[in-house]
Every structure is written in structure tokens, then in C-alpha cells.
Coordinates of C-alpha atoms in Angstrom, one line a residue:
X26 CA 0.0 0.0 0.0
X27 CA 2.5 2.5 0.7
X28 CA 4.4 1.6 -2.5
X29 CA 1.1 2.5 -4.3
X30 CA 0.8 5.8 -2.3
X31 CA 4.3 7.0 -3.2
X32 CA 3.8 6.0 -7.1
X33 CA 0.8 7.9 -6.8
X34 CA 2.2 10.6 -4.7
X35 CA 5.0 10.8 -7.7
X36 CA 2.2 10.9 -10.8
X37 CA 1.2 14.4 -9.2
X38 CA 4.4 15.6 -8.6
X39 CA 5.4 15.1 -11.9
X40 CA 2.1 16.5 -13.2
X41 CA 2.6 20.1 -11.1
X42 CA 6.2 19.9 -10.1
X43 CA 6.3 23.4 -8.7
X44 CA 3.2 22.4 -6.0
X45 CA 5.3 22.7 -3.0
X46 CA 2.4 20.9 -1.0
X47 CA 3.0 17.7 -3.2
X48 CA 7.0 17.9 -2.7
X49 CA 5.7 18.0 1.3
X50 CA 3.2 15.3 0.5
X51 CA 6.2 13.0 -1.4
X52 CA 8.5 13.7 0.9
X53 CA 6.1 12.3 3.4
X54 CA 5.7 9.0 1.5
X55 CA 9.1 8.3 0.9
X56 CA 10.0 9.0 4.7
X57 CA 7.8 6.1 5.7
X58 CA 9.9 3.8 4.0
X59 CA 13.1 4.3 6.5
X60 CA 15.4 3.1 4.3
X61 CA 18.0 4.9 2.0
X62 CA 16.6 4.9 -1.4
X63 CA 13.8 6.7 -1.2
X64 CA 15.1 9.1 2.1
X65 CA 17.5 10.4 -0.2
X66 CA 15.4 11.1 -2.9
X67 CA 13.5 12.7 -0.4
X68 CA 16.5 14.8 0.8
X69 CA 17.0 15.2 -2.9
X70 CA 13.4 16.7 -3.5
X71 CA 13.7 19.0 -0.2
X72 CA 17.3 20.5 -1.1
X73 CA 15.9 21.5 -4.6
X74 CA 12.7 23.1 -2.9
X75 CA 14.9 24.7 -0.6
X76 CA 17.6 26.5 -3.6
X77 CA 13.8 27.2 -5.6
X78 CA 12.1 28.8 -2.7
X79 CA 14.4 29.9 -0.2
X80 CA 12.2 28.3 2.7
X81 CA 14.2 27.0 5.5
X82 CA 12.0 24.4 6.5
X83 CA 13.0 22.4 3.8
X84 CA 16.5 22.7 4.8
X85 CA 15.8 21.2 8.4
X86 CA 13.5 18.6 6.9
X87 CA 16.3 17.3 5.2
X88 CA 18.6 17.7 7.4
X89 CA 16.2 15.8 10.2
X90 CA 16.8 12.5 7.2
X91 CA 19.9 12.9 6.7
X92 CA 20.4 12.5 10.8
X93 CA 17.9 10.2 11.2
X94 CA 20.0 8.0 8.8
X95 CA 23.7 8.5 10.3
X96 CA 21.6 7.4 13.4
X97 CA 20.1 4.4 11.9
X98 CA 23.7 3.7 10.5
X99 CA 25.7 3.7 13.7
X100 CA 22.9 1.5 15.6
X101 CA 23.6 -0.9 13.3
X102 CA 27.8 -0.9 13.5
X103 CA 27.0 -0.7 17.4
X104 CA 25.5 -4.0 16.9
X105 CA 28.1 -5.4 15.2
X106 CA 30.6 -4.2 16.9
X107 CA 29.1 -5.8 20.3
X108 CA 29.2 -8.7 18.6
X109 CA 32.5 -9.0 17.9
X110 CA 34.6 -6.4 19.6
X111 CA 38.1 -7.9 18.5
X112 CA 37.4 -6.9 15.0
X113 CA 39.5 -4.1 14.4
X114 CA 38.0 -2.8 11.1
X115 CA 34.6 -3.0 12.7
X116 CA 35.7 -1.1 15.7
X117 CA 37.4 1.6 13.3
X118 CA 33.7 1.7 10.7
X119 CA 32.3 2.1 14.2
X120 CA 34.5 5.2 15.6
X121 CA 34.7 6.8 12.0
X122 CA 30.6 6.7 11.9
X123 CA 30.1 8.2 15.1
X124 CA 33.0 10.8 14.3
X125 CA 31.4 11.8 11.2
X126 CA 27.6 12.1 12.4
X127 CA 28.7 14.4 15.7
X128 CA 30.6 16.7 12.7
X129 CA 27.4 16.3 10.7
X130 CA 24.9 17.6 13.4
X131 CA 27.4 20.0 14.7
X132 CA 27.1 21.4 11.5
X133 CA 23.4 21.2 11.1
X134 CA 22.6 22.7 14.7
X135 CA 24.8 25.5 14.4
X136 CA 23.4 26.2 11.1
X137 CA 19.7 26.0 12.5
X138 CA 21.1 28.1 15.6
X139 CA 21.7 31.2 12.9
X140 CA 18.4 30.8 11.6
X141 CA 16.5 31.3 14.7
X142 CA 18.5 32.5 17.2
X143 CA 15.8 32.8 19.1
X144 CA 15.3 28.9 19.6
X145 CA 16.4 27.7 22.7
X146 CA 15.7 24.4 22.4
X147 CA 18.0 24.0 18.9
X148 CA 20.2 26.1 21.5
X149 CA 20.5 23.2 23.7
X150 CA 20.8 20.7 20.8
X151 CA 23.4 22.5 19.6
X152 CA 25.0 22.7 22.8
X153 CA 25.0 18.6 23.5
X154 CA 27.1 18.3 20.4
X155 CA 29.5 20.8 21.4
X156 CA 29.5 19.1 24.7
X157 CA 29.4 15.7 22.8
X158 CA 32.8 17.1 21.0
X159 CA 34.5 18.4 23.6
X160 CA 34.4 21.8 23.2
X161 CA 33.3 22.5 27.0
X162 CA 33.5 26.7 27.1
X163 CA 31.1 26.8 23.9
X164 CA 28.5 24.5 24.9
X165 CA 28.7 26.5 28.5
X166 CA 27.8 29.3 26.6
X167 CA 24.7 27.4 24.9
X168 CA 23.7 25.9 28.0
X169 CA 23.7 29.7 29.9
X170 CA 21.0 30.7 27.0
X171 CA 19.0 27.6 26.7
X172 CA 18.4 27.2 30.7
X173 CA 16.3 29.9 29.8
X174 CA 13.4 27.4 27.8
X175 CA 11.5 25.7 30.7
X176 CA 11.1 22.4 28.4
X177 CA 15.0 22.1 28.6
X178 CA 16.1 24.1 31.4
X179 CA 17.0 20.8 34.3
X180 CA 18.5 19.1 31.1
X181 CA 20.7 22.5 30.5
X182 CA 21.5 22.9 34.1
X183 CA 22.8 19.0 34.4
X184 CA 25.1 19.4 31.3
X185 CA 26.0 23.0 31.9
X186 CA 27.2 21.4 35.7
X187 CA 29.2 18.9 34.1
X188 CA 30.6 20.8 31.6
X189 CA 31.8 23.3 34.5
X190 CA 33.4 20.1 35.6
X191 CA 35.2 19.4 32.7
X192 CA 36.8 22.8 33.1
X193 CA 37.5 21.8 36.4
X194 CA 34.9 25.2 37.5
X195 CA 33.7 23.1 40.6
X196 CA 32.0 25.9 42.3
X197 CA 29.9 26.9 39.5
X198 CA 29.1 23.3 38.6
X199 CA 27.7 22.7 42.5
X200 CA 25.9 26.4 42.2
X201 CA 24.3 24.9 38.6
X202 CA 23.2 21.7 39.5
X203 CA 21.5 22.4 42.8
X204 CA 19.7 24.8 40.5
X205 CA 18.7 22.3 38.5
X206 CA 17.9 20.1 41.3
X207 CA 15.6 23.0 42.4
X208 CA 13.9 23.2 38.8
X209 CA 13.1 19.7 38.4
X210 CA 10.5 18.2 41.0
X211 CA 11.1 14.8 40.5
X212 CA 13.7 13.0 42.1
X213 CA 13.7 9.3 41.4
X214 CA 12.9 9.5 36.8
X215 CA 16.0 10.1 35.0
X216 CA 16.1 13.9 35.0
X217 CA 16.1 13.8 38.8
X218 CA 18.8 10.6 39.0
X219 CA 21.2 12.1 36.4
X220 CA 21.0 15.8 38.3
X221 CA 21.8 14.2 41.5
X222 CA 24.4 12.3 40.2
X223 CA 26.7 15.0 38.6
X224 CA 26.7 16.5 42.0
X225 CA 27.5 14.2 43.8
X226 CA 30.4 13.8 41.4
X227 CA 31.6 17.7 41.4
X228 CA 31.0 17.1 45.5
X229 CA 33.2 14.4 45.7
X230 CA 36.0 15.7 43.7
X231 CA 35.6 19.0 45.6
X232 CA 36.0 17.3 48.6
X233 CA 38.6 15.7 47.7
X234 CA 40.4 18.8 46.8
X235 CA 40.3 20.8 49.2
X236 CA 40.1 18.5 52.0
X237 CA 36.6 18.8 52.7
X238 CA 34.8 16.3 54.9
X239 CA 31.5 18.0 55.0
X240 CA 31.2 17.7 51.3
X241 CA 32.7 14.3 51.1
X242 CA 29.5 13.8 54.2
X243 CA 27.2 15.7 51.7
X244 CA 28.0 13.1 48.6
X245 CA 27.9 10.2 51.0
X246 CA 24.3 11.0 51.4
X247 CA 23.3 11.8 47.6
X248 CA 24.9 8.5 46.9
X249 CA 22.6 6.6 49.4
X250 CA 19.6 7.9 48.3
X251 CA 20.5 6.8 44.5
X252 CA 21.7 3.6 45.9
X253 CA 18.1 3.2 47.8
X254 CA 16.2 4.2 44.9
X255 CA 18.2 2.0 42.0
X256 CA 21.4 0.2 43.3
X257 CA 22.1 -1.0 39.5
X258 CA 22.1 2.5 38.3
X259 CA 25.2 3.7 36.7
X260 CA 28.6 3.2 38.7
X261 CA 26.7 3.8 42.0
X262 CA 27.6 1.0 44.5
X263 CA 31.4 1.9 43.6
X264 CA 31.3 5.6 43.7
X265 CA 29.3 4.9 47.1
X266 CA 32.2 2.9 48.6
X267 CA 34.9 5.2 47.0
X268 CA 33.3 8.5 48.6
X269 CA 33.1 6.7 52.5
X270 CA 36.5 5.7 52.1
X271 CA 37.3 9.2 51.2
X272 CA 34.8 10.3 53.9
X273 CA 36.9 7.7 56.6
X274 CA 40.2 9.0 55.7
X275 CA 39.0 12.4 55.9
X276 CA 37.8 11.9 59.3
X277 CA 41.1 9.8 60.2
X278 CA 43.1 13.2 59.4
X279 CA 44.4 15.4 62.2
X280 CA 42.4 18.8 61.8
X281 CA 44.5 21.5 60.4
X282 CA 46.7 19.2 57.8
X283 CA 46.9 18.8 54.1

């Protein structure tokens, strides 16, 4: 059926080629397909609407394919790389396809970014790329602006925090993500878990920097309640044992030494 629907779909095109509601309606058909072929002629038909019309949306509509498909891509080398990990050329096809779809979307966010600087959700997109690529003081900037959008602002505030970790910032990234903590109600869904984690985290190595056994005290306890509420989540049980041997030695330390 949906074969018939894009042959049809293609009759009319072809008949009135210049109808930008049957490019839309095409590009709609071919989409449902998910598979390369007829994406790219879709990408094909939306980069020509684009260059005839000067409409953006047809830019991000192909643009959303051409992602969907690096995504679709990489799933499937993940797969075969997990199932056999010693390959080497697997491993690299692997690496290079992840490599190349972060450059794609970096691209392709900070393109949309220009468009509508306004956006602070494609903000925050952009920003977990730059994160994603390591470029930590940029995607702090994006995060600053897009904490600003109340759909992403906990997200924002969790990867502006670790990004001030990265940076090694770890005042700011304690002051962010209790903000975010504050901002998002929930404490047990993954928002809430991954918000309480990266503090711990910037606690811990604050602690451990300066000394400190009331933070060390303070991520002893954020660890315990993630441990109570999901004791298979992450690294948890061994961060728990590494911050209470921290919090032990701290204790064991004669007040007033380094």
C-alpha cells in the first residue's frame, strides 16, 4: 500500500512539479519507507525546494533525514561491533561513523542556531554536540542561553554542571546543578537521578580537593539515596564505597593538615 501511495504521490508531482504541497506530500511518502533509497530522494526533492524557494524548513526537513539516517547507520555498526569487539576494522567503521555524524549535526545545529537565534531548544541541541565534541567553554555558553526554555532548562542545568566540571569550575558546577535540582520536581525519573548524580560527582572531587569532609559527608548521602532508589544505576555502588573511604580517611586526618 504505501508503495502505491508514493507511485501515486509521484504521478502528481510530476504532473505540477512546482506544488510545494505535493513535494511535502512526497516527501512524506518516501519518509515512511526508512530506508536509504527513497530518504535520499526525499533529501534530494527538499534540497531542490529549498535552492527554488528559499524556505528554510526544507532545509531542516532534510537535514532531520539525513540524521535520522547516520543514526540508523551507527545502531547498526553498534551491533556489530558488540558482537565481535576484536574486530578491528569493525571497531574503526564504528568510531569513524560516530565521528562523522557528531561533525554532521554539529554542522546542522549550528546552522539551524543562525536561523532562529531565538530557539532555545535548537540552543540546547546544539549545545550537547559541542558538549558531545569536547568543546566545553562553547556549549557553556549554549547551556547559559537555553536554561532559559523551561522544556529544557533541568537538562541544561545538568550538562552546563558537568561541563563546569570538565573545566575543572567546581563551584559553579555545585551552584548549577542544585539549580537544577531546584527546577526539576522529581527526584527518582531520570532527569532527577542524572542531576543528583553529577553533583555528587563535582562534590566528591571538591571534597577531595580541598580537603573537605563536610562535602565528602554531603555526597555520602546523595549517593545513598541513589543507591536506595536504583542500586544497578550507573557506577553507583562503587562511587558509594569510594566517597566513605574518602569520607573515613578524611575523618582519620588530624584537623588543620593537608
Amino acid at each position: 500500500m504505501l508503495d502505491e501511495v508514493i507511485a501515486r504521490c509521484r504521478e502528481q508531482y510530476k504532473a505540477n512539479s512546482d506544488d510545494l504541497a505535493l513535494i511535502s506530500k512526497l516527501v512524506d511518502a518516501l519518509r515512511k519507507r526508512e530506508i536509504d533509497e527513497t530518504e535520499n530522494e526525499a533529501v534530494t526533492l527538499l534540497v531542490g525546494a529549498h535552492e527554488q524557494t528559499g524556505q528554510y524548513q526544507f532545509k531542516v526537513s532534510s537535514g532531520d533525514i539525513q540524521m535520522k539516517q547516520l543514526t540508523r547507520h551507527l545502531r547498526e555498526l553498534k551491533k556489530a561491533h558488540e558482537k565481535a569487539p576484536t574486530d578491528l576494522q569493525v571497531r574503526k567503521a564504528y568510531s569513524e561513523a560516530a565521528r562523522h555524524k557528531l561533525i554532521f549535526e554539529l554542522e546542522e545545529f549550528a546552522d539551524r542556531v543562525r536561523n532562529y537565534p531565538t530557539h532555545l531548544g535548537l540552543r540546547y541541541q546544539y549545545g550537547v554536540r559541542l558538549f558531545q565534541a569536547q568543546r566545553y567553554e562553547d556549549a557553556i555558553s549554549a547551556f547559559q542561553q537555553s536554561k532559559g526554555d523551561p522544556k529544557v532548562r533541568a537538562a541544561s542545568h545538568c550538562y552546563l554542571g558537568q561541563a563546569y566540571v570538565k573545566q575543572d569550575w567546581l563551584d559553579e558546577a555545585l551552584e548549577t546543578l542544585n539549580d537544577g535540582i531546584k527546577a526539576h520536581a522529581l527526584t527518582d525519573d531520570r532527569m532527577g537521578m542524572e542531576l543528583r548524580y553529577y553533583l555528587m560527582d563535582a562534590m566528591e572531587r571538591k571534597a577531595r580537593a580541598d580537603s573537605s569532609i563536610d562535602l565528602a559527608g554531603a555526597a555520602r548521602k546523595i549517593a545513598s539515596q541513589l543507591l536506595q532508589t536504583d542500586i544497578t544505576y550507573r557506577d553507583i555502588r562503587k562511587r558509594m564505597n569510594a566517597i566513605r573511604a574518602l569520607e573515613d580517611e578524611l575523618k582519620k586526618k588530624p584537623a588543620g593538615k593537608e
